[in-house]
Structure formats: C-alpha cells, structure tokens
Coordinates of C-alpha atoms and ligand atoms in Angstrom, one line a residue:
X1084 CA -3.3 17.6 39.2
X1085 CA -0.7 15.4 37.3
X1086 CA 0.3 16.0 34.2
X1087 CA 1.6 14.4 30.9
X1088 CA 4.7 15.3 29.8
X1089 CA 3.9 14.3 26.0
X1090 CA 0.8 13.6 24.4
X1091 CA -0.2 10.1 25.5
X1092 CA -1.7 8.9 22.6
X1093 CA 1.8 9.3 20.5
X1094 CA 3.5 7.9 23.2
X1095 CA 1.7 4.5 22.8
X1096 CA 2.0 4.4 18.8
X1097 CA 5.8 4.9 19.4
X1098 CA 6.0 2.5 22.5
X1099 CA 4.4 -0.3 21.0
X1100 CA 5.8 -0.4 17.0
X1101 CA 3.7 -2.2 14.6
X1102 CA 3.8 -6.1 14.5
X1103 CA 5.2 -6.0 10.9
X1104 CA 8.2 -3.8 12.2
X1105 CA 8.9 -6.3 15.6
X1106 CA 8.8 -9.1 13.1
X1107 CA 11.7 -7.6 11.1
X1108 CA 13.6 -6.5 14.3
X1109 CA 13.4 -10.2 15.2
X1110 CA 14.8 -10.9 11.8
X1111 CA 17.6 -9.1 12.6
X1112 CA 18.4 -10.1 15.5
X1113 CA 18.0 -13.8 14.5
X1114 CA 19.7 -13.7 10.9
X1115 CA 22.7 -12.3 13.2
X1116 CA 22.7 -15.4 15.4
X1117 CA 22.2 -17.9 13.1
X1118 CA 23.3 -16.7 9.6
X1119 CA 21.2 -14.3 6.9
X1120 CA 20.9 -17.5 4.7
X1121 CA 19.1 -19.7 7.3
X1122 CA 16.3 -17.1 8.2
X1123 CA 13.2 -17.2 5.5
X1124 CA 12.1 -13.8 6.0
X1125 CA 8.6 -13.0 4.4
X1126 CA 7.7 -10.1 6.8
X1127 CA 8.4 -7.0 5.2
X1128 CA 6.9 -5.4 1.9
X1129 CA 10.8 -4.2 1.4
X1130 CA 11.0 -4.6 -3.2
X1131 CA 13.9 -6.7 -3.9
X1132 CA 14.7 -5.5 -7.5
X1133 CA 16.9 -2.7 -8.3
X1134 CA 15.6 0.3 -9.5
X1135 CA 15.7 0.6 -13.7
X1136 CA 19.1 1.2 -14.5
X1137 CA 17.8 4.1 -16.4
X1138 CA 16.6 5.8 -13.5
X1139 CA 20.3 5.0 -11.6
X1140 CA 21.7 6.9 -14.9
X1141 CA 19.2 9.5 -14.6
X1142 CA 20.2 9.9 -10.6
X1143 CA 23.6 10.4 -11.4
X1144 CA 23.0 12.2 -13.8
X1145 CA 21.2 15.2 -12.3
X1146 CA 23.7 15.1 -9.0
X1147 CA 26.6 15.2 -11.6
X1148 CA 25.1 17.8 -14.3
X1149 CA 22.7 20.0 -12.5
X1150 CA 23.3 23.0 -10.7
X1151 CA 23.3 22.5 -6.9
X1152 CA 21.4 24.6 -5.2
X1153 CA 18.6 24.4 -7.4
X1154 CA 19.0 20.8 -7.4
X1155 CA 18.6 20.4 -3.7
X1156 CA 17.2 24.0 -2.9
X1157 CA 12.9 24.0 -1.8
X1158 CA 10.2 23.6 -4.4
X1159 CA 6.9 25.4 -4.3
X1160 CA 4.7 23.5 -1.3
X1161 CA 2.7 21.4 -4.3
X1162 CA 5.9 21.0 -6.0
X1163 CA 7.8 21.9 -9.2
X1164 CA 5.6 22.9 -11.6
X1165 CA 8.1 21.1 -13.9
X1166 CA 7.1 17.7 -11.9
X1167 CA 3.4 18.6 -11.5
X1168 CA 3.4 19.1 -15.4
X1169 CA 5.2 15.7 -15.6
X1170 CA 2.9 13.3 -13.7
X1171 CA -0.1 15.4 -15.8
X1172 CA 0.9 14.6 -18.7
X1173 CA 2.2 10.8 -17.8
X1174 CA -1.2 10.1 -15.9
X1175 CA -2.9 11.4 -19.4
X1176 CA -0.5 8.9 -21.9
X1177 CA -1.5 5.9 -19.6
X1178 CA -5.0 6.5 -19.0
X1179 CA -6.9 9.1 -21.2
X1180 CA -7.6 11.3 -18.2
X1181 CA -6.5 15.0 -18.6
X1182 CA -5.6 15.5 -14.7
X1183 CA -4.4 19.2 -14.6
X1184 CA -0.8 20.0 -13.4
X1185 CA -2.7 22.1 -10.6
X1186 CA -4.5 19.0 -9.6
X1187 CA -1.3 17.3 -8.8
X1188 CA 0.6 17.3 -5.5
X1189 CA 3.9 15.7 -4.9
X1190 CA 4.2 14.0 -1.7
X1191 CA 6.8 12.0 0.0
X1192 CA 5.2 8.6 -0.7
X1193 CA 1.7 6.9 -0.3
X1194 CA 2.1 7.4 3.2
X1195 CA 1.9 11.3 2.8
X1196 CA -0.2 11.2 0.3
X1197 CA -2.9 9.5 2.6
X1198 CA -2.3 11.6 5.9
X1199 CA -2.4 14.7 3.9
X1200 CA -5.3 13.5 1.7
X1201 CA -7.4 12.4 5.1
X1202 CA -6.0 15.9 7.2
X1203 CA -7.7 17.4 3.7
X1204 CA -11.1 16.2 3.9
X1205 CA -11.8 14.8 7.5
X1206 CA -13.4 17.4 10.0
X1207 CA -13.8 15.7 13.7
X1208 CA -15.6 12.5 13.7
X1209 CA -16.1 11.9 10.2
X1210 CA -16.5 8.2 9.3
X1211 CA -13.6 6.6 6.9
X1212 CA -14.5 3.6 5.6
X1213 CA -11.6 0.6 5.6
X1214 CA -12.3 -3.0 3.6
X1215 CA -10.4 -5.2 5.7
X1216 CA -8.2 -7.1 5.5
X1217 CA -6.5 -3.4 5.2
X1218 CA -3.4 -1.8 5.5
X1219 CA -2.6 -1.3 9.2
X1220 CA -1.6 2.2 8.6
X1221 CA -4.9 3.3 7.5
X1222 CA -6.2 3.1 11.3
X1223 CA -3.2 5.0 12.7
X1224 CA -4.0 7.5 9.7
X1225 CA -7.3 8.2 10.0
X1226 CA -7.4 8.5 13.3
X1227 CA -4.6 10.9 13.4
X1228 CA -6.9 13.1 11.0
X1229 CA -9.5 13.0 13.5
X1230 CA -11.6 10.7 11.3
X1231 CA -13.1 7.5 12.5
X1232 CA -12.6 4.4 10.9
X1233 CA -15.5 2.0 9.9
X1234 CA -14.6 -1.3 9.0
X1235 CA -16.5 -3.5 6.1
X1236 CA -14.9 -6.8 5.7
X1237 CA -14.4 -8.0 2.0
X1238 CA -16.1 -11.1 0.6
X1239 CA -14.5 -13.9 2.7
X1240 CA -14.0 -16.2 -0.2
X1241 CA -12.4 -13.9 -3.0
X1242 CA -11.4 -11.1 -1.0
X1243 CA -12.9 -8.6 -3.2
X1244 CA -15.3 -5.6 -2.1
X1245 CA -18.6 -6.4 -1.1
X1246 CA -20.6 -3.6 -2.6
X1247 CA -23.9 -3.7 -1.1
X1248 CA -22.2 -3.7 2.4
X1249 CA -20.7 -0.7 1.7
X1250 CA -23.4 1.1 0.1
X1251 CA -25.3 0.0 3.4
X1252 CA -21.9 1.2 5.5
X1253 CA -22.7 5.0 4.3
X1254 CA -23.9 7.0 7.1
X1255 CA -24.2 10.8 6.8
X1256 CA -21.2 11.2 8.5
X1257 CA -19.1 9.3 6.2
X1258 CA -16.0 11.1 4.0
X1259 CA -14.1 8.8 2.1
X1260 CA -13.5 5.4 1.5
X1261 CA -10.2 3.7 1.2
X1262 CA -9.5 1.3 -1.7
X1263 CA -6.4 -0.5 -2.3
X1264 CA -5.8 -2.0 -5.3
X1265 CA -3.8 -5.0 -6.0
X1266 CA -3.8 -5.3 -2.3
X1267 CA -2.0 -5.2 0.8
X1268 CA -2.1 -8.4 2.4
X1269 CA -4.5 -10.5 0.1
X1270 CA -2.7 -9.7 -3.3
X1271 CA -6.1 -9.4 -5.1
X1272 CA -6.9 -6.7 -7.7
X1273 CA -10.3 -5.6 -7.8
X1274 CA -11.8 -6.7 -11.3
X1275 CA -13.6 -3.9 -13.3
X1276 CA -16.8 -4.8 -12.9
X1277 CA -16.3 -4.4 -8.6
X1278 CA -15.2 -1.2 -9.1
X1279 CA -17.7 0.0 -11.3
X1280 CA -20.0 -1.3 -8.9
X1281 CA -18.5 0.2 -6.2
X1282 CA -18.5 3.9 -7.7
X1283 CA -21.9 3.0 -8.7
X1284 CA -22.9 2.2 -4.8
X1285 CA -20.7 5.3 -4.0
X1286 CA -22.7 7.3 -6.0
X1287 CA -26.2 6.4 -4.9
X1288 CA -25.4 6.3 -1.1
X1289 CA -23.9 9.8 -0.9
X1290 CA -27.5 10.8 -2.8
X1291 CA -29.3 9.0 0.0
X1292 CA -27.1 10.9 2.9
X1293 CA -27.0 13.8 1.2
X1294 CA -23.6 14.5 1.5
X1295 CA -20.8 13.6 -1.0
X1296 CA -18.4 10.9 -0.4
X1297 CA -14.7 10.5 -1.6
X1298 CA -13.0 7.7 -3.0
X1299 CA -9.4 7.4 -2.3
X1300 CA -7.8 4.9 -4.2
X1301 CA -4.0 4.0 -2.5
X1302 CA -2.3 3.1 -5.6
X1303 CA 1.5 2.2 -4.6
X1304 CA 1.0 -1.5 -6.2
X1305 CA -1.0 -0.4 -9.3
X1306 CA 1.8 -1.6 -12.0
X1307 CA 1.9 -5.2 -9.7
X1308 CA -0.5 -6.7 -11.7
X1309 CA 0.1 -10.5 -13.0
X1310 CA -2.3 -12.0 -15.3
X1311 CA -4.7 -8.9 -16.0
X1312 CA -3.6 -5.6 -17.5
X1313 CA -2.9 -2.6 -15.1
X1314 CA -6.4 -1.5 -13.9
X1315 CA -8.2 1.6 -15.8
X1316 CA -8.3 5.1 -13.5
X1317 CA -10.9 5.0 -11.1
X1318 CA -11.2 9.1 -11.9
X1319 CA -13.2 7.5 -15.1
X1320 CA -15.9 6.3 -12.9
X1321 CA -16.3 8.4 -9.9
X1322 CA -15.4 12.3 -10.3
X1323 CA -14.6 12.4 -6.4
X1324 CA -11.7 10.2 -6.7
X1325 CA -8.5 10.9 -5.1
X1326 CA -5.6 9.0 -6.4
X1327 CA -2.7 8.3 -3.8
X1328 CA 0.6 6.9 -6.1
X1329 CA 4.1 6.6 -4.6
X1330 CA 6.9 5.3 -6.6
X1331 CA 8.0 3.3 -3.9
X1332 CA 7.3 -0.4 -5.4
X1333 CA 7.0 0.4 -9.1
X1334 CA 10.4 1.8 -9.6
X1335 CA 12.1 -0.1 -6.5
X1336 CA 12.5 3.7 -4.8
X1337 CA 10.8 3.1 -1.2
X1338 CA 13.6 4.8 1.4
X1339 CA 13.4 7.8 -1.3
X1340 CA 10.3 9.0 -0.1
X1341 CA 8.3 10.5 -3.7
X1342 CA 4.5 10.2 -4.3
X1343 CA 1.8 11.9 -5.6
X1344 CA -2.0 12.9 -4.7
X1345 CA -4.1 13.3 -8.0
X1346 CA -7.4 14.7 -8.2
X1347 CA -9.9 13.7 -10.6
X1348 CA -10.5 16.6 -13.2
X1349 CA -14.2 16.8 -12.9
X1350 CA -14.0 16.5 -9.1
X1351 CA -17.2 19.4 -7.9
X1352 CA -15.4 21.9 -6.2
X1353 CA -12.0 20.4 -6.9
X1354 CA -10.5 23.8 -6.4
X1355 CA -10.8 23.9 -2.9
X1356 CA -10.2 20.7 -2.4
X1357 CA -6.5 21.1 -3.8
X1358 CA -6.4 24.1 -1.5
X1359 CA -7.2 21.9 1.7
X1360 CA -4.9 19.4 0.4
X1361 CA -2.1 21.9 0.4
X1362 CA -3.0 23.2 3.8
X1363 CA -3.0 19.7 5.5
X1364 CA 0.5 19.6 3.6
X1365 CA 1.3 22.6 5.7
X1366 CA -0.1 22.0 8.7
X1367 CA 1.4 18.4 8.7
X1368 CA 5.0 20.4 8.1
X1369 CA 5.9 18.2 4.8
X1370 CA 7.2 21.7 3.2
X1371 CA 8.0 20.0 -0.2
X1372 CA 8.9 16.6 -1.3
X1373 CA 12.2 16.1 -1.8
X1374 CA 13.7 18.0 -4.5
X1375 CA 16.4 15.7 -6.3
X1376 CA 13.0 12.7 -6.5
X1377 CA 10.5 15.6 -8.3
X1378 CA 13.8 16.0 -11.2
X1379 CA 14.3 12.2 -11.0
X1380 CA 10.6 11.3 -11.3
X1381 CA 9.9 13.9 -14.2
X1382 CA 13.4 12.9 -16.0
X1383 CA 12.1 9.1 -16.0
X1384 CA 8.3 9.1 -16.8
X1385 CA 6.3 5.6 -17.5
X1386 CA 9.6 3.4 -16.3
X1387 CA 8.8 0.5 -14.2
X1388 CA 11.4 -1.6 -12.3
X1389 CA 12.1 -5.4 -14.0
X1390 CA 8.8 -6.7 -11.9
X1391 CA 8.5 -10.4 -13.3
X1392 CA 10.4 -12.0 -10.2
X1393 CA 7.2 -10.9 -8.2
X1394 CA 5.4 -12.8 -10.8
X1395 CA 7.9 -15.8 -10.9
X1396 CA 7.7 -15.9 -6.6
X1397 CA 4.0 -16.1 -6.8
X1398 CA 3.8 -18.8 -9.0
X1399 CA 6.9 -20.9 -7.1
X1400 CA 5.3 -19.9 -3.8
X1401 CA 1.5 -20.5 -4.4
X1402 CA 2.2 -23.6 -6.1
X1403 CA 4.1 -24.7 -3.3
X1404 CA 2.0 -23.8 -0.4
X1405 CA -1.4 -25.0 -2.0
X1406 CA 0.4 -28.7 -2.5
X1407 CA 1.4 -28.9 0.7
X1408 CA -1.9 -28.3 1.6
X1409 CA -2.3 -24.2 2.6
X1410 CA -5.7 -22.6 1.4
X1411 CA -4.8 -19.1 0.0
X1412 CA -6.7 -16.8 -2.9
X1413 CA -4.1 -16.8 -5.8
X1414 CA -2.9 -13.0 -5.8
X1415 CA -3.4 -11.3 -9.0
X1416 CA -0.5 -8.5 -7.9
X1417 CA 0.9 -6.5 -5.2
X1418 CA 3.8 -9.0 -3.2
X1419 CA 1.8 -10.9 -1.1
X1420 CA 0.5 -14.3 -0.2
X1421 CA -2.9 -14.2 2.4
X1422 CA -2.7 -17.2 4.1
X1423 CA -5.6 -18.7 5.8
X1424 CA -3.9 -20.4 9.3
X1425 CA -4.3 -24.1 9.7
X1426 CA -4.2 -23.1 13.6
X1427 CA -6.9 -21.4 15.3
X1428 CA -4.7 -18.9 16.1
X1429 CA -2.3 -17.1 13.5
X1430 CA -0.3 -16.1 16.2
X1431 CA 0.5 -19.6 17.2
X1432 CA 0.8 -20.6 13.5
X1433 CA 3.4 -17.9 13.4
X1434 CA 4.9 -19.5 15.7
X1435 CA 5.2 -22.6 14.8
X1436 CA 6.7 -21.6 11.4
X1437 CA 9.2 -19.6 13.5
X1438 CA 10.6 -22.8 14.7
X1439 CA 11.3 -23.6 10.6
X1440 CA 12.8 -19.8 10.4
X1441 CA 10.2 -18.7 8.6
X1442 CA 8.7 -15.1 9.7
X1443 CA 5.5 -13.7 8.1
X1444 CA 2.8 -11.8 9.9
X1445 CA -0.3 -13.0 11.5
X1446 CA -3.3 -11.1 10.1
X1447 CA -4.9 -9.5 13.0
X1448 CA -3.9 -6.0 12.6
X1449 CA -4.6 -5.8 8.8
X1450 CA -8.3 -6.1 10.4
X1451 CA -9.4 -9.7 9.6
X1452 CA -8.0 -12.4 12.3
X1453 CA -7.3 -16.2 11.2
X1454 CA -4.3 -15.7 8.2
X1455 CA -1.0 -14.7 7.9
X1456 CA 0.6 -12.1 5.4
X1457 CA 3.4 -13.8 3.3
X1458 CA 5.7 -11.1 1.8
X1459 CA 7.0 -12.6 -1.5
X1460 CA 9.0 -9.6 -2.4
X1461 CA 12.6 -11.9 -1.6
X1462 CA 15.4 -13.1 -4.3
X1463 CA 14.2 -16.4 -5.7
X1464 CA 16.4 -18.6 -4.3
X1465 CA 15.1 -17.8 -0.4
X1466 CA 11.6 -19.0 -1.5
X1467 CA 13.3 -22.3 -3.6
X1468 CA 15.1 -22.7 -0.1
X1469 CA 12.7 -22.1 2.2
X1470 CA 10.0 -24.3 0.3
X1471 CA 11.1 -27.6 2.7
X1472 CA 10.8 -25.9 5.5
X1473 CA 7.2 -24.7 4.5
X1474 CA 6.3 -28.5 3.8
X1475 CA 7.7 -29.0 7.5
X1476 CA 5.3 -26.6 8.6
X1477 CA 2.7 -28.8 7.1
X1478 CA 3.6 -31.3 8.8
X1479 CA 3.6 -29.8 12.2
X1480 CA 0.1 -28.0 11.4
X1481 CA -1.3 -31.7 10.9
X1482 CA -1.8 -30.1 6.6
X1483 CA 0.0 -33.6 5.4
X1484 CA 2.3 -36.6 6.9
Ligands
PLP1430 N1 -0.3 1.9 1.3 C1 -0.1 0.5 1.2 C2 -1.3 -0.4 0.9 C3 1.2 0.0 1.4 O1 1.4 -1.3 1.4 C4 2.2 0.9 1.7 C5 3.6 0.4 2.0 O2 3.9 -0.7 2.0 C6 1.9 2.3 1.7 C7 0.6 2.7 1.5 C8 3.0 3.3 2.0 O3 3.8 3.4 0.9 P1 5.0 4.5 0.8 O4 6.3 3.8 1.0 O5 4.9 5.0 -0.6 O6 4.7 5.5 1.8

C-alpha cells in the first residue's frame, strides 16, 4: 500500500499559504518592479507606528543592565512569576477584575494564546463557534485542536453579533465561542449591550444543553478603539471567559512574539482548566514565551503605542471611499476598512483595483463572500496618495463618471 511521507493535511496548509500572505508576496515582487512608492498596499495587518519610545529604552535597557543568562535563560512553562504578577495586577488597574497571577499564562502572541486555549478545552469533534466575517486563522486553529468550526454570520448590516442566532447555534457538542473585538476585517467593536446579550444567550444555551460553554474573547485590538472608550472585560459578565491578549498591535511589537491567556477569576473549575492550558502549552512544544518580552512587558505595564494615525487613516480613508461612492460600516477600531465589492465578485474587484496598484483582500476566506479587507495600518501619505487611484477604481466599477 502507498504511503505518505508527511502528514497530508499539513502539507496542503503549507502548499497553499493564506490569501493575505500571497497578496503581500505579490507586493513584493511588484513594489520591486515598479518602485515601493507606486504600490498602495492595504493587505497586511503589519502596525506602522513605532513601538513607545519608552518601551525601546526599556529594551535596551534590560539587554544592557541585566544579567545574561537570566535574561535570556527559560522561564517556568506559564512564565515568570514576576510577569504573571505583572499582567495580574495591570488587568486589575484597568478593569476592576482581580485575575490571579496563577490564572495568567504568557504566550507568544494571540496566535498561541488561541491554539493553546482551543488544544485546552476541545476534545475530538467538539463544535467552536466562529461569527463571520472572522479571522481566517480561527478555521486552521480549531481544526488543528480537533474541534469543528460552526459558522454564524453577524448581522449583515452593522456587522455586530446576532445573538439569538447564536443562542440557537448551541448544540450539546459545543465548547467555545470565538469573539473578536474591534474586529478583524469589519473594524466594528461590539457595543455593551451585544455583549451583555451575548453572555446572557451564552448562559442560557449551555443551561439548555447541559454542558458549559466558553467564551474566548481574541483581544489583540482591544486598545484600537476610536470614538468609544476601550470596552469593559468580558470576565465581568460571563465567568467562563478566556481572554486571549497579545501585545502585538497595542505596543507596535508583532515579530516579538508576547501574549497572554487570562482566565476569568470565578471561572467553575478554573483550576483545571489552567492545568489543561499548560498542558496544551506542552504538548504544542511552546516551552515558555520568550524571556527578554515577559521582562519587557512587566517593565512597561499600561503603555500603548502613539495609535491616533489609525484613527486619522480611518477618517481620510472612509471619507474618501464613501464619496466616491464605496458602501462600508464606519469601523469603530482595529485597522481595517470592510468593503462591500461593487463587482459580483471580490476577486475580480481585486482585480481591477490591482490595475490602480492597490492590493487589499477579497473577503472569502474571513467567511463572508462579496467584500474586501482594506488594511489601513500604512503611513498617511500612502492613503493621501493612493486616494486618486481609489476614485479610478470608481470609475472602472461603474461607482461614479
Ligand atoms: N487574532 C486576530 C483577530 C488577528 O487579527 C491576529 C493578527 O493579525 C491574531 C489573532 C494573531 O496575533 P498575534 O500576532 O498576536 O499572534
């Protein structure tokens, strides 16, 4: 009988990489033939402000005045207890919630925190619901946790969560649900009354099934917020909450790797949850996160990179696009502009705007076909220049004369 020589289904997540990533490649490849400052790149989700200076000083800092080997030697799995104490006592300033230092695990960024969060809770089959439009990841993710996904589209004309769609989405196998707030692609932060809602619905359903379901809120954007306040802890209205952080966007640190999974301190049985959490940590091989980010993270709690150029981009970009005739939600965070495609295809309307040297994404893989992802996380002056060619691509989509 023939055999594999690799696991097949591995082979065809790394043969075929993800539309955002081919996008970028193209980027490349194109910005090299025709010059960086002719290509409008809005495909990746890539922050384009510097980290705080502060958190530079603090880097230097620690490689400069700490000694070495405990500077870049192994932490404890969960992390330092130094760090762990850190993000405790930061998530209590911000929020009011007294998350416990043993409740906190240091990951290498959202994306661990979500792999090792699923690998935690899923057993085989297990249902994981997604809202889409979602993060592509979140398929690859669940799957690879053995879960299966179940997809609930969001209210089609504010993007937010349609409660009584998910309540009804509960089965008894269901685990968790995935919420992502201000989100990746629509931009669109939940409002308080949704997510009390939602726990609410949360609550109820796993009473009906009989078997408790998680919340796991994917937080890398939750400082990205525009014209509402940075939204209250979910821990405050459903005690199964798992929050998923990663410094990645909020302090401009994304090729660092440095995250966090907190659990809720009334979560039922939150002991052993931890304890599955830190053996999907090990049996996914992440060891620790890396040493230097847990002493850079604790040295610079509450610090957020200088984020009002997302703000500014929005405003200069939605503006824009809606004049010259685009139909988009106005984000209220995150760095990203949902698009609804004049064409019938977003593929094609990708396309098209291709031939301006404009590259964003076309939404089918975030789960809900017919848009395109705008990321708006670029220096000013490539959106002011790129805004002519956007009103060409108007034109050509038949949007204005
Ligand atoms: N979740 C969402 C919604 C994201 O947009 C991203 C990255 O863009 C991630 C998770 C992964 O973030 P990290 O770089 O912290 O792994």
């Amino acid at each position: 009988m023939p055999h594999n020589a690799y696991n097949p289904a591995m082979y065809a997540l790394g043969a075929s990489p993800s539309v955002i990533r081919a996008i970028f490649e193209y980027s490349l490849r194109r910005r090299a033939e025709i010059g960086e400052e002719n290509v409008f790149d809005f495909s990746i989700g890539n922050p384009s402000v510097p980290p705080p200076a502060a958190v530079t000083d603090a880097l230097l800092a620690l490689v400069r005045d700490e000694p070495p080997v405990a500077l870049h030697g192994y932490t404890s799995g969960p992390g330092a207890f130094s760090t762990r104490v850190g993000i405790s006592e930061d998530y209590r300033r911000r929020f009011g919630v007294p998350v416990r230092p043993e409740d906190v695990y240091v990951t290498c960024g959202a994306a661990a925190s979500l792999t090792v969060t699923l690998s935690a809770l899923c057993e085989p089959g297990d249902e994981v619901i997604l809202l889409s439009p979602f993060f592509p990841e979140y398929r690859v993710f669940v799957e690879r946790a053995g879960g299966v996904p179940v997809v609930v589209p969001c209210r089609p004309d504010d993007f937010q969560p349609d409660v009584p769609a998910i309540a009804a989405a509960v089965t008894p196998r269901t685990r968790a649900l995935i919420v992502n707030t201000p989100n990746n692609p629509t931009g669109v932060a939940y409002t308080p009354a949704v997510m009390a809602g939602l726990a609410d619905a949360l609550a109820r359903a796993s009473e009906r099934v009989g078997r408790p379901v998680y919340l796991i809120s994917d937080e890398p954007y939750r400082e990205l917020v525009y014209d509402r306040p940075v939204a209250d802890s979910p821990m405050k209205l459903y005690p199964r909450t798992v929050v998923c952080y990663s410094y990645s966007k909020s302090l401009s640190l994304p090729g660092e790797r440095i995250g966090y999974i907190a659990l809720a301190p009334d979560m039922p049985q939150g002991g052993e949850v931890f304890a599955a959490i830190c053996g999907a940590g090990r049996a996914l091989g992440f060891v620790c996160a890396p040493s230097l980010m847990q002493k850079l993270i604790t040295a610079c709690p509450g610090m957020t990179a200088d984020l009002s150029v997302y703000r500014a981009n929005r405003d200069l970009l939605f503006d824009a696009l809606t004049e010259d005739g685009f139909d988009c939600v106005r984000p209220d965070g995150a760095f990203y502009l949902f698009v609804r495609s004049p064409l019938p295809d977003a593929a094609a309307f990708s396309e098209e705007a291709k031939k301006e040297e404009i590259l964003f994404v076309p939404s089918d893989s975030f789960g809900t076909p017919g848009y395109v992802r705008i990321a708006y996380c670029v220096a000013p002056d490539v959106i002011r220049r790129s805004l002519p060619a956007f009103a060409r691509l108007a034109v050509r989509c038949g949007l204005k004369k």
